[in-house]
PDB file of C-alpha atoms in Angstrom:
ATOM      1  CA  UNK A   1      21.591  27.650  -8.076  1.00 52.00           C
ATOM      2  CA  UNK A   2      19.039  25.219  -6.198  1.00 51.00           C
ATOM      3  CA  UNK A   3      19.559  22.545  -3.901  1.00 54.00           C
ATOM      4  CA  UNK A   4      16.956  20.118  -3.898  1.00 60.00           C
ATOM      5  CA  UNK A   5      13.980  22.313  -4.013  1.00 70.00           C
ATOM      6  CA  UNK A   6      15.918  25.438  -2.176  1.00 80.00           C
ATOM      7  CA  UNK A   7      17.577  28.068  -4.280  1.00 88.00           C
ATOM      8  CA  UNK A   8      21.169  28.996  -3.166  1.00 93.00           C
ATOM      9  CA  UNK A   9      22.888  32.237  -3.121  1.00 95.00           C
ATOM     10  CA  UNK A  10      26.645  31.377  -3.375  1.00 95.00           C
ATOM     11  CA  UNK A  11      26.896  28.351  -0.729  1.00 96.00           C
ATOM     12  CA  UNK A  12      23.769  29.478   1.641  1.00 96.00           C
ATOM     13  CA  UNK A  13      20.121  29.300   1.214  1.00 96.00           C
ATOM     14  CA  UNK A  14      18.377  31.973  -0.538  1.00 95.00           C
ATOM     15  CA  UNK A  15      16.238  32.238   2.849  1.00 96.00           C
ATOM     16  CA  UNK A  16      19.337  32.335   4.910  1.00 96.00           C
ATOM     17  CA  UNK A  17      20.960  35.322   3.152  1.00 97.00           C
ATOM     18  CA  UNK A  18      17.443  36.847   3.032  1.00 95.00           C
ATOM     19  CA  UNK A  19      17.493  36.481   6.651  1.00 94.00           C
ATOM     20  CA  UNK A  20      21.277  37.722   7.267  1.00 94.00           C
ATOM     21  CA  UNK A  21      20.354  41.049   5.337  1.00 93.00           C
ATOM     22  CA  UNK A  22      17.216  41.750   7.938  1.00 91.00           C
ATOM     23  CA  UNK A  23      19.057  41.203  10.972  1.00 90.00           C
ATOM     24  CA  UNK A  24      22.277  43.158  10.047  1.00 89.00           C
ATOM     25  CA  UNK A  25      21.686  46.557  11.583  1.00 76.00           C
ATOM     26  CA  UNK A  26      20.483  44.830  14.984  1.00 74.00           C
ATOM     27  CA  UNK A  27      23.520  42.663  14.697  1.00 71.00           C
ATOM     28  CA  UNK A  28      26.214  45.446  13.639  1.00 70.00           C
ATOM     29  CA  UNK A  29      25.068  48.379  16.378  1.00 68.00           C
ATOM     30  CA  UNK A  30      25.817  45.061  18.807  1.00 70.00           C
ATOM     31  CA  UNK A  31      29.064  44.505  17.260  1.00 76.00           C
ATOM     32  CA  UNK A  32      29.977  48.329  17.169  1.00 78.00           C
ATOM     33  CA  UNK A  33      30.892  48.298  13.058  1.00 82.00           C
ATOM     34  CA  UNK A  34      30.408  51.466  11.434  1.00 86.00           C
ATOM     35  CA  UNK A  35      27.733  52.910   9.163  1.00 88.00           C
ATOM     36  CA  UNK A  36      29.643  52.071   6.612  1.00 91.00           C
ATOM     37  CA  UNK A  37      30.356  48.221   7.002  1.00 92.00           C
ATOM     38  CA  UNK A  38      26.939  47.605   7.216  1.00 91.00           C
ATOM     39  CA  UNK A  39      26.359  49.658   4.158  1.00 93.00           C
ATOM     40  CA  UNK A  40      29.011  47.275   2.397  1.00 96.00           C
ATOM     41  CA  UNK A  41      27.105  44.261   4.074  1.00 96.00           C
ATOM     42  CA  UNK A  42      23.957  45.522   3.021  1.00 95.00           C
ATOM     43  CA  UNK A  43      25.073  46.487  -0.559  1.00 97.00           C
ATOM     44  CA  UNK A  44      26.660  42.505  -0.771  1.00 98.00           C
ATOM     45  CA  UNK A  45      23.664  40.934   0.144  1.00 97.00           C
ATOM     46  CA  UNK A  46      21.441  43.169  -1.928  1.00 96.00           C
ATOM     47  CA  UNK A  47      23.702  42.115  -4.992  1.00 96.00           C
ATOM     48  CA  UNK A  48      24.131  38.889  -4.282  1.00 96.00           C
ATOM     49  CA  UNK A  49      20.220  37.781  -4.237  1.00 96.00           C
ATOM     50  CA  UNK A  50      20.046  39.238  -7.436  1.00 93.00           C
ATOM     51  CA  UNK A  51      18.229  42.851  -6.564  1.00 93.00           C
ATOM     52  CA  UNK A  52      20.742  44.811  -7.472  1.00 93.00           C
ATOM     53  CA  UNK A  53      22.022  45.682 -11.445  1.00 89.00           C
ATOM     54  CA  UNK A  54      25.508  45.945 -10.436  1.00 94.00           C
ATOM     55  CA  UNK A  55      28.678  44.210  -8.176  1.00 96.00           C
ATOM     56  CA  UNK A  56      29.224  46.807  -5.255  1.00 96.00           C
ATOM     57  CA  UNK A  57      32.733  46.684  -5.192  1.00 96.00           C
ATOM     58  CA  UNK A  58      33.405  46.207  -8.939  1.00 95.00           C
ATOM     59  CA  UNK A  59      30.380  47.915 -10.263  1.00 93.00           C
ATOM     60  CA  UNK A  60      30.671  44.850 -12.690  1.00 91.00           C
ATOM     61  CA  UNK A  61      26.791  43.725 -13.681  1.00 82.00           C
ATOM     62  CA  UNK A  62      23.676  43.697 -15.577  1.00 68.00           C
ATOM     63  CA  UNK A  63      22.928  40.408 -14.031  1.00 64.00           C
ATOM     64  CA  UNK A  64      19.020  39.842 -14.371  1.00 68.00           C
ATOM     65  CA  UNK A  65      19.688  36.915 -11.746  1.00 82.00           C
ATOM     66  CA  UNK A  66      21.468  35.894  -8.723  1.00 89.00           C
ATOM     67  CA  UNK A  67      25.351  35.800  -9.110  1.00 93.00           C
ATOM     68  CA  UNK A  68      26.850  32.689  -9.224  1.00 93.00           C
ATOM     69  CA  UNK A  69      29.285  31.193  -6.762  1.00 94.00           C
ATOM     70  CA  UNK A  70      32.684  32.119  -9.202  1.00 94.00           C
ATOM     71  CA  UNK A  71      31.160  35.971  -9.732  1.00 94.00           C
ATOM     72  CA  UNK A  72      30.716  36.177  -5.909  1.00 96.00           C
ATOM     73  CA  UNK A  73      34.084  34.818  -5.296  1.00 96.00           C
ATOM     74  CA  UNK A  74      35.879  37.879  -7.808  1.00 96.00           C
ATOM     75  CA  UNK A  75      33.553  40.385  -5.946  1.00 97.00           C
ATOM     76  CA  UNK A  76      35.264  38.852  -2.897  1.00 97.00           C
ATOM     77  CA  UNK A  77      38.465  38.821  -4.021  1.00 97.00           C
ATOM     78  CA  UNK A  78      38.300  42.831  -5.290  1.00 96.00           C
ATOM     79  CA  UNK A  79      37.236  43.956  -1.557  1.00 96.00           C
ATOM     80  CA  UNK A  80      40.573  42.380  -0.707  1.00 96.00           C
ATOM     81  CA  UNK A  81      42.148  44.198  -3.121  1.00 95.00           C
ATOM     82  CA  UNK A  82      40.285  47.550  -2.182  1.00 93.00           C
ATOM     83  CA  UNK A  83      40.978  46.930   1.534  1.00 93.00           C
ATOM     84  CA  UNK A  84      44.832  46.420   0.951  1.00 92.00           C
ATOM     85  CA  UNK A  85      45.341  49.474  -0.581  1.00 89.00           C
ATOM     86  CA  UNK A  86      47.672  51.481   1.317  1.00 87.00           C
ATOM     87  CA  UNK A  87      46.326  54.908   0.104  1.00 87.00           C
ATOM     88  CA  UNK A  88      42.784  53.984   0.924  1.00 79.00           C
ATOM     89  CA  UNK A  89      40.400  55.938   3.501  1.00 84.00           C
ATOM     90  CA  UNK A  90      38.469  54.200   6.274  1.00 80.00           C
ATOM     91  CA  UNK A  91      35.578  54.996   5.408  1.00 80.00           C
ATOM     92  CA  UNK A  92      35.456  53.234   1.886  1.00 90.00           C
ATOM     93  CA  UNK A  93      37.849  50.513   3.327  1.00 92.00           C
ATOM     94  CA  UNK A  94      34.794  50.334   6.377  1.00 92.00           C
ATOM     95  CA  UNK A  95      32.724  49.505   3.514  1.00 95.00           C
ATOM     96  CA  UNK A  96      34.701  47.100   1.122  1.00 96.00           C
ATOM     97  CA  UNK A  97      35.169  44.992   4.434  1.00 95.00           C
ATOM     98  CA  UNK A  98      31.361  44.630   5.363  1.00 95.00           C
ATOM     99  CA  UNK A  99      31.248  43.748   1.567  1.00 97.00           C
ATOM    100  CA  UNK A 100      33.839  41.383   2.032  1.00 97.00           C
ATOM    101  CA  UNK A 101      32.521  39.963   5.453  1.00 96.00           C
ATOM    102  CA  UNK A 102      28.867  39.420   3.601  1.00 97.00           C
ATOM    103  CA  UNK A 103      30.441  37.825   0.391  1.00 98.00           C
ATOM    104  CA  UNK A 104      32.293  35.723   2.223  1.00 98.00           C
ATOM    105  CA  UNK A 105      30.080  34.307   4.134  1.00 98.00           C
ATOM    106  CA  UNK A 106      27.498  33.836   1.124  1.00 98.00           C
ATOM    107  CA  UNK A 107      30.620  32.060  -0.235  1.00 97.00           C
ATOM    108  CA  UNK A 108      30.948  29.817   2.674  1.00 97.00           C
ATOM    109  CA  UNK A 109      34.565  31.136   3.373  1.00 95.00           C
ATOM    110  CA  UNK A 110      33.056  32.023   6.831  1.00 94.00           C
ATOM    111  CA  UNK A 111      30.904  30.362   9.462  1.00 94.00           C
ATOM    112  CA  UNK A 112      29.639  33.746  10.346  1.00 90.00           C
ATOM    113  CA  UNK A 113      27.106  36.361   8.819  1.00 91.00           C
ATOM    114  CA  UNK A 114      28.385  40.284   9.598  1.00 89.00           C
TER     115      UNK A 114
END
């Protein structure tokens, strides 16, 4: 998707989730998130600017091109699902919420980048 002369990832600028990915391990060790959420995050963003084959929650894919803003949203909405599950571990559920956290943001459901 472009904007003018920008292409978009979801609602952000391609630059600006570019940028989001490089500064996530500075930003999580500051936060104190696990290895894992910031394996999610890492694995959302990675997807989501199109350099990864498939979803990383889903595994849904082939894309040959950034997702678009409805195939982000499902990704979002199947961490939920992932993270709600009561027989989950926290390790995985570490990582479907850094997933989520990314996505979302990409999405513009949240002012802030994980």
């Amino acid at each position: 998707m472009r904007q003018g002369n920008e292409p978009r990832v979801g609602t952000r600028a391609y630059a600006d989730v570019e940028l989001a990915q490089k500064q996530l391990g500075a930003r999580e060790v500051e936060r104190g998130r696990s290895p894992q959420f910031c394996s999610g995050a890492s694995a959302a963003y990675h997807w989501a600017l199109g350099r990864a084959d498939r979803a990383p929650v889903t595994g849904a894919g082939d894309a040959e091109s950034v997702p678009d803003l409805q195939v982000l949203t499902a990704e979002v909405d199947a961490a939920v699902v992932q993270m709600e599950d009561p027989t989950g571990r926290p390790g995985p559920r570490d990582y479907n919420r850094g997933v989520h956290d990314a996505l979302a943001w990409v999405c513009g459901h949240s002012d802030e980048a994980p």
